[in-house]
mmCIF file of C-alpha atoms in Angstrom:
data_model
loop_
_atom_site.group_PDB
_atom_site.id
_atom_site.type_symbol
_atom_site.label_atom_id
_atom_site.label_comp_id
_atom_site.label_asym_id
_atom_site.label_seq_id
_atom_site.Cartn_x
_atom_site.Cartn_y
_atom_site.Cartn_z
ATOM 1 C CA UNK A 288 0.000 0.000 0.000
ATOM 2 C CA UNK A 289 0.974 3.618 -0.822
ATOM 3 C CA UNK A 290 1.468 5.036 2.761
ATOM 4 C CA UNK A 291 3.092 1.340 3.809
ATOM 5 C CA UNK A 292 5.568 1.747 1.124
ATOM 6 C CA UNK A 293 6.109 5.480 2.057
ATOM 7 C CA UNK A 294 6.460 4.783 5.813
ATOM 8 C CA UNK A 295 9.484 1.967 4.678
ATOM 9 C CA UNK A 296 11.358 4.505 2.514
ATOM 10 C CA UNK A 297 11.006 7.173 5.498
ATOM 11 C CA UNK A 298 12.489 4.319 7.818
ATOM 12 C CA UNK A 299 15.349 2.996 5.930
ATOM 13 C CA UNK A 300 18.719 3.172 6.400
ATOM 14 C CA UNK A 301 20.529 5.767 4.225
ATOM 15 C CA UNK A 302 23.576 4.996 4.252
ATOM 16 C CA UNK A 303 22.873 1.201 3.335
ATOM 17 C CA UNK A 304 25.371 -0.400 5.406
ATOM 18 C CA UNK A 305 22.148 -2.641 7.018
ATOM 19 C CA UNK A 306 21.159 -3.530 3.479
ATOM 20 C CA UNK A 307 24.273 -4.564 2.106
ATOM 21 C CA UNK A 308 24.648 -6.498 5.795
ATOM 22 C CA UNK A 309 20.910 -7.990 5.040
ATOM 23 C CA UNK A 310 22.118 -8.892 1.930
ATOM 24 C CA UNK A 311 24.419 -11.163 2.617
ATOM 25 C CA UNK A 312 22.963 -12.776 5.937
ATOM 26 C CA UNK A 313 19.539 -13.559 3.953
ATOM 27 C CA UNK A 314 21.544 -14.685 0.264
ATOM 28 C CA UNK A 315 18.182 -16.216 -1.015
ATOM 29 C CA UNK A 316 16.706 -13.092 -1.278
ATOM 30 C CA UNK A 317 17.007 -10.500 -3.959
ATOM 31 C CA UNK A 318 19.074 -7.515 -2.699
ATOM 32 C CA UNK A 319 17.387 -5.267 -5.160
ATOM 33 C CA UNK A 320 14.496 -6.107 -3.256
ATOM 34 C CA UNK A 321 15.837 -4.924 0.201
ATOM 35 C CA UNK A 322 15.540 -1.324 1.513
ATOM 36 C CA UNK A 323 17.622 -1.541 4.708
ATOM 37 C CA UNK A 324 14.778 -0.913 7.433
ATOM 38 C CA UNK A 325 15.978 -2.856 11.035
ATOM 39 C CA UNK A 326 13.789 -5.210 12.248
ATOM 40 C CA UNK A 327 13.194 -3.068 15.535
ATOM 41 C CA UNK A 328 11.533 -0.281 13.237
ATOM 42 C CA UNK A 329 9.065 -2.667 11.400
ATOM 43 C CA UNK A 330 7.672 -4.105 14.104
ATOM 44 C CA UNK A 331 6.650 -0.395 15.356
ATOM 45 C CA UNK A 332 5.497 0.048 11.406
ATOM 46 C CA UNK A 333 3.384 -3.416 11.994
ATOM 47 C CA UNK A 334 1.969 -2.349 15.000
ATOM 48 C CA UNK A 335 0.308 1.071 13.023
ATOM 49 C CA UNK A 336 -0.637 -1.319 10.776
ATOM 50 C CA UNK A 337 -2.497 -2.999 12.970
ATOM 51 C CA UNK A 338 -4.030 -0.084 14.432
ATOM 52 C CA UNK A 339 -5.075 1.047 10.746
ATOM 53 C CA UNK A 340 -7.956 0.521 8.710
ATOM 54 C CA UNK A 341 -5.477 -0.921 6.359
ATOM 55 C CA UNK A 342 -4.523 -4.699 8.023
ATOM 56 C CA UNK A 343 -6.224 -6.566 5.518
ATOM 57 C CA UNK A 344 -5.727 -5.032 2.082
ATOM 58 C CA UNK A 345 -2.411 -5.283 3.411
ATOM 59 C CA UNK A 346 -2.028 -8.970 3.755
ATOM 60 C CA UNK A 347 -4.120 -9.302 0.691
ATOM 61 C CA UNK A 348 -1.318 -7.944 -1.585
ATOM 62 C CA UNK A 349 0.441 -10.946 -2.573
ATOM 63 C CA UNK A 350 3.057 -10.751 -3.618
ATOM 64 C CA UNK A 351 4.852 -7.733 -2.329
ATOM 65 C CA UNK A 352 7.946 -5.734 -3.853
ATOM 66 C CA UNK A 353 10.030 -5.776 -0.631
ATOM 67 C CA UNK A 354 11.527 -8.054 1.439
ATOM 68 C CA UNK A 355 11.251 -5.861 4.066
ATOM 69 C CA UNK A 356 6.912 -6.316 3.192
ATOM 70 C CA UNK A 357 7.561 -9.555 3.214
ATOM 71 C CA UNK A 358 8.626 -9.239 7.465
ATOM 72 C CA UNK A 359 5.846 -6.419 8.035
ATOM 73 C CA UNK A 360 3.609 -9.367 6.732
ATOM 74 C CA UNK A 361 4.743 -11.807 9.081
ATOM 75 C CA UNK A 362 4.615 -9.590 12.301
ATOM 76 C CA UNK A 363 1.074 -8.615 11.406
ATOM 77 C CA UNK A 364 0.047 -12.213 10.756
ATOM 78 C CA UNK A 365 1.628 -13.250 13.855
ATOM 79 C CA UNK A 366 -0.708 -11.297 15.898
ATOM 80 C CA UNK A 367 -3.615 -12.503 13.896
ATOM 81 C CA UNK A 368 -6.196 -14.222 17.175
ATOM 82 C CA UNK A 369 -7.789 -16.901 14.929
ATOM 83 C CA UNK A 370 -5.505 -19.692 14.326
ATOM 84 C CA UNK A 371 -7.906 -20.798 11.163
ATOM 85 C CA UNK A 372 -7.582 -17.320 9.776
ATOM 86 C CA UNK A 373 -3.731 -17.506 10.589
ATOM 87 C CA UNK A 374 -3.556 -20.940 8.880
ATOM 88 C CA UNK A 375 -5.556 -19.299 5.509
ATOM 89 C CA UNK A 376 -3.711 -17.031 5.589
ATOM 90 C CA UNK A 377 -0.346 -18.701 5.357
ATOM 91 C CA UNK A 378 -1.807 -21.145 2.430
ATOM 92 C CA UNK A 379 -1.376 -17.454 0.489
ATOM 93 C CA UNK A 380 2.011 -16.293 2.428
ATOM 94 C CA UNK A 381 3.843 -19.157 2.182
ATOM 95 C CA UNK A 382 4.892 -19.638 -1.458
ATOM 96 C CA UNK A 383 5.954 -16.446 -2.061
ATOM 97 C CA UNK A 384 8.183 -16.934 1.097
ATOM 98 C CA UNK A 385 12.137 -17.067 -0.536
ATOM 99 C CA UNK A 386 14.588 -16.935 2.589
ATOM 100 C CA UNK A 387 14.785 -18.246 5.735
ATOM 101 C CA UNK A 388 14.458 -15.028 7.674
ATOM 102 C CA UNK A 389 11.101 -14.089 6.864
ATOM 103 C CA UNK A 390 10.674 -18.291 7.567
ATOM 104 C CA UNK A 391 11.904 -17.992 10.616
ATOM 105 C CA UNK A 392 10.079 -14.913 11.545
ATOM 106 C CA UNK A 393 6.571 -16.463 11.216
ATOM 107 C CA UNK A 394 6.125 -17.062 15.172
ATOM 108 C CA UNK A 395 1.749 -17.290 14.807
ATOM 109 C CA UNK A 396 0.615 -16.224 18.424
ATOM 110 C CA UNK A 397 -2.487 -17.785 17.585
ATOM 111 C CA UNK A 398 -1.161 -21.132 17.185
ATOM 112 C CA UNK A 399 -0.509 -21.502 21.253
ATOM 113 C CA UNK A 400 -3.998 -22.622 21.433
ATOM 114 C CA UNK A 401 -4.245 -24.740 18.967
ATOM 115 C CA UNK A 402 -4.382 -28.535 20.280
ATOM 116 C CA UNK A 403 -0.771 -31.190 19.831
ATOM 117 C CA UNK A 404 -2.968 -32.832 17.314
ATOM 118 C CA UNK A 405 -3.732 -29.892 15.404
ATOM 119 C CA UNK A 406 -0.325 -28.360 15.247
ATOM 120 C CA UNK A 407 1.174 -31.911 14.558
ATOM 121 C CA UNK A 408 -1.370 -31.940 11.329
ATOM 122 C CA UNK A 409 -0.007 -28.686 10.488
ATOM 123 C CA UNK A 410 3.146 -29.954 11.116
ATOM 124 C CA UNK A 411 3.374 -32.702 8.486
ATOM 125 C CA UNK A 412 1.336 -31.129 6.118
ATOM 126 C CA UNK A 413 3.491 -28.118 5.676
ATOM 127 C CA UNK A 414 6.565 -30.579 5.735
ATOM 128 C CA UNK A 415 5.339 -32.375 2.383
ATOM 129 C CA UNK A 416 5.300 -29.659 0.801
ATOM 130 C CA UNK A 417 7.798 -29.191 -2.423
ATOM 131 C CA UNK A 418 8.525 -25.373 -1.382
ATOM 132 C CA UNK A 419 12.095 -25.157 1.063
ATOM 133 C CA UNK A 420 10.431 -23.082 3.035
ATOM 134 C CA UNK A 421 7.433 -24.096 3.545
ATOM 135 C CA UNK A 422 9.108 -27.364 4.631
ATOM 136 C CA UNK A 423 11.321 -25.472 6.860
ATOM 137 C CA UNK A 424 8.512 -24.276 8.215
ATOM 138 C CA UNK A 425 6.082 -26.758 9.163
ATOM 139 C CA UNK A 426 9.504 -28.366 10.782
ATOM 140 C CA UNK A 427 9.956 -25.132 12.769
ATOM 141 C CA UNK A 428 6.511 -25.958 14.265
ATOM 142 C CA UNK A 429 7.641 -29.028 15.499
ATOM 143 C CA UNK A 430 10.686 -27.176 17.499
ATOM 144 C CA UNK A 431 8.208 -23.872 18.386
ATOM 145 C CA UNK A 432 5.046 -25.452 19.302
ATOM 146 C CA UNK A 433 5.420 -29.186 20.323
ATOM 147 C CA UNK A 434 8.565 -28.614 22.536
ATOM 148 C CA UNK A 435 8.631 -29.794 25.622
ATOM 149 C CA UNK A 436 5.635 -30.713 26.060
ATOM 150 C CA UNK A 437 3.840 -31.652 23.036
ATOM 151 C CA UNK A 438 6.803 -33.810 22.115
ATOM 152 C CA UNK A 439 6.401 -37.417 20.771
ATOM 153 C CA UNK A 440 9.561 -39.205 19.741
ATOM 154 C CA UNK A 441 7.849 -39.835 15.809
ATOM 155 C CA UNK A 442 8.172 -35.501 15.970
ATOM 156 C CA UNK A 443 12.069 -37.437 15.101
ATOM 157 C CA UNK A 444 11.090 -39.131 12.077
ATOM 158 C CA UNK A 445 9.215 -36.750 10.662
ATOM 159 C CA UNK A 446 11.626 -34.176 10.744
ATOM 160 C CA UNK A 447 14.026 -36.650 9.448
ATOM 161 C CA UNK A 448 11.868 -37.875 6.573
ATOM 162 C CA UNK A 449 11.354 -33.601 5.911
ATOM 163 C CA UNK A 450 15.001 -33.459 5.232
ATOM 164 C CA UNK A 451 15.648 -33.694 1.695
ATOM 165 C CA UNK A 452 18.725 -32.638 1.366
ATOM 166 C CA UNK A 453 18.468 -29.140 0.744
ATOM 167 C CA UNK A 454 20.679 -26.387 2.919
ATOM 168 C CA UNK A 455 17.883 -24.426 4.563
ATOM 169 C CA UNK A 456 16.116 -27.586 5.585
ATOM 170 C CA UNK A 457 18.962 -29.651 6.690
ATOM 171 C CA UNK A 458 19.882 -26.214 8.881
ATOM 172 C CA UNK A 459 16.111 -26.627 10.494
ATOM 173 C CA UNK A 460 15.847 -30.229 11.277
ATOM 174 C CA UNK A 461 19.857 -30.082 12.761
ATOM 175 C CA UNK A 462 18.056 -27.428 14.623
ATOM 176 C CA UNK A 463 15.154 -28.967 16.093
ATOM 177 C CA UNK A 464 17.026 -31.959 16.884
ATOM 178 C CA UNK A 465 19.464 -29.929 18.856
ATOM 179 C CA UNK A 466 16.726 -28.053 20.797
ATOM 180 C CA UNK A 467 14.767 -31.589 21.175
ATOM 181 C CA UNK A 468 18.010 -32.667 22.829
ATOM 182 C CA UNK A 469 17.780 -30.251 25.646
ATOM 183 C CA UNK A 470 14.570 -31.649 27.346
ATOM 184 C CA UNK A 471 13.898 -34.845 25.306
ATOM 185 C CA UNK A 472 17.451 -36.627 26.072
ATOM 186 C CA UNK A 473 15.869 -40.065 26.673
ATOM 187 C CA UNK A 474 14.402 -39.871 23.005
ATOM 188 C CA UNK A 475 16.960 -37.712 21.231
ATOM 189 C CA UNK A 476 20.095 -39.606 22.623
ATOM 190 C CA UNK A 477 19.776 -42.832 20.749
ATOM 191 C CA UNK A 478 18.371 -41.329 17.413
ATOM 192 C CA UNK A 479 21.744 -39.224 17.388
ATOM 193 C CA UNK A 480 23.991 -42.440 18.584
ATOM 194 C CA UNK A 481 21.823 -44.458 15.780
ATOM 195 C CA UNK A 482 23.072 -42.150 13.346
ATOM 196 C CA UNK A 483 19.705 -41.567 11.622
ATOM 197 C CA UNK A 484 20.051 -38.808 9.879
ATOM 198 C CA UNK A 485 22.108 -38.118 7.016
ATOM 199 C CA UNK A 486 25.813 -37.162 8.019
ATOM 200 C CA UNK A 487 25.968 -33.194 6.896
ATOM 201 C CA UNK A 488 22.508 -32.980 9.276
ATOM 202 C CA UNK A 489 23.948 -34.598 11.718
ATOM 203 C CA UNK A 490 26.515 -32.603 12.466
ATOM 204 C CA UNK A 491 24.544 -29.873 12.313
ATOM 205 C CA UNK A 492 22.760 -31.062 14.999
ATOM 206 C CA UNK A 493 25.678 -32.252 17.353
ATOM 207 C CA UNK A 494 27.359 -28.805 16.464
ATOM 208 C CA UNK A 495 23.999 -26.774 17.586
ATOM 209 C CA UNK A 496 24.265 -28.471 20.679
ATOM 210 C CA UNK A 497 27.779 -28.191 21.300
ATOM 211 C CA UNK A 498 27.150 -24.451 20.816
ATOM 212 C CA UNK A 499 24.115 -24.554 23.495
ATOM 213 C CA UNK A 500 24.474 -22.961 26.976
ATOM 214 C CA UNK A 501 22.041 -25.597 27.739
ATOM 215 C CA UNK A 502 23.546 -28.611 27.207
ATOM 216 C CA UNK A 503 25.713 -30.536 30.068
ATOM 217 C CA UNK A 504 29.820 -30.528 29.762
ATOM 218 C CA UNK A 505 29.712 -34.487 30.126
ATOM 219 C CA UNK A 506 26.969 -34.517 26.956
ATOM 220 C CA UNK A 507 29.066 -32.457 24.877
ATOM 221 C CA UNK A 508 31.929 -34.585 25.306
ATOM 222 C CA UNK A 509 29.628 -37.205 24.454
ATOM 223 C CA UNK A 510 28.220 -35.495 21.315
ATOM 224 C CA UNK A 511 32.381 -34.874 20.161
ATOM 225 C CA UNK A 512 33.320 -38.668 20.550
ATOM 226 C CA UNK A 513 29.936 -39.393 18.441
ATOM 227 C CA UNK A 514 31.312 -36.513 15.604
ATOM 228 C CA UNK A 515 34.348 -38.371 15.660
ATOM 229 C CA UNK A 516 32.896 -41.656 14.065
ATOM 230 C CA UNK A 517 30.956 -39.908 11.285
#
């Protein structure tokens, strides 16, 4: 929208040292597509969207010009209170998505009351899909939504059977399994020891956990000895 796109120009950074940073952080992306706005500044632009009489047409222009839309899109949606208007509304987002930032940034609010069973459907639905980030998606939901307590050790299978080899995807499910790791050791221990995965994910998941605050001295050493054999 006119004043949207107005309000990003106004907020950008002139000297373009953030874009050129952006640029090579998010390499998916299209750098002629990025204005240099920080990510502090568009979630106080999201919020007068939200306040606006614009919300919706907003989210109804698919597909936008900027990546930094792309975000502002995201932090609106994630504030969204239905979860079945959220989930719509990704169906549109989601295939226009091109980096793992904007990905990652999808955090739905309304998706903490949606039911294990629910978010698990999500889950695998959005991890069969033939877009990299969708897939890295619906495995983020996995790590987001389902951890600790909505955890099931199949959430390990899935996520493995999700990884197909591409780099964004691999990065996710090393991820999760890192995070899974943390509070699911009983689970997470032997699918790591068993070697599951496929070696490049697995050692982004040992790695991830070597570089967590929240793993125990004693595991790590365990996790190195296990790199070793790979």
């Amino acid at each position: 929208m006119d004043w949207i796109d107005q309000r990003l120009f106004e907020l950008k950074d002139t000297e373009s040292q953030y874009r050129t940073f952006n640029a090579r952080i998010v390499a998916t992306a299209d750098p002629a597509t990025m204005l240099g706005v920080r990510v502090p500044k568009l979630r106080r632009l999201a919020k007068e969207i939200l306040r606006s009489d614009s919300r919706d047409a907003f989210l109804g222009e698919l597909p936008h010009t900027y990546y930094e839309e792309y975000l502002l899109h995201v932090f609106v949606l994630n504030e969204e209170k239905d979860a079945e208007r959220t989930i719509a509304e990704l169906g549109r987002l989601l295939p226009f998505v091109d980096n793992w930032a904007v990905s990652d940034a999808l955090m739905p609010k309304s998706f903490r009351k949606l039911p294990p069973e629910r978010l698990e459907e999500l889950s695998r639905k959005w991890m069969a899909s033939e877009h990299e980030y969708t897939r890295r998606f619906g495995v983020s939901l996995l790590m987001r939504y389902l951890l600790p307590d909505g955890f099931r050790p199949e959430h390990l299978i899935w996520a493995k059977e999700a990884d197909d080899g591409r780099y964004y995807i691999e990065m996710m499910v090393g991820w999760y399994v890192a995070e899974a790791l943390v509070t699911q050791e009983a689970s997470v221990l032997p699918f790591i020891e068993a070697k599951v995965l496929p070696e490049k994910t697995e050692r982004i998941a040992i790695q991830k956990a070597l570089d967590s605050r929240r793993i125990a001295p004693k595991m790590k050493e365990h996790l190195r000895e296990l790199r070793s054999t790979l």
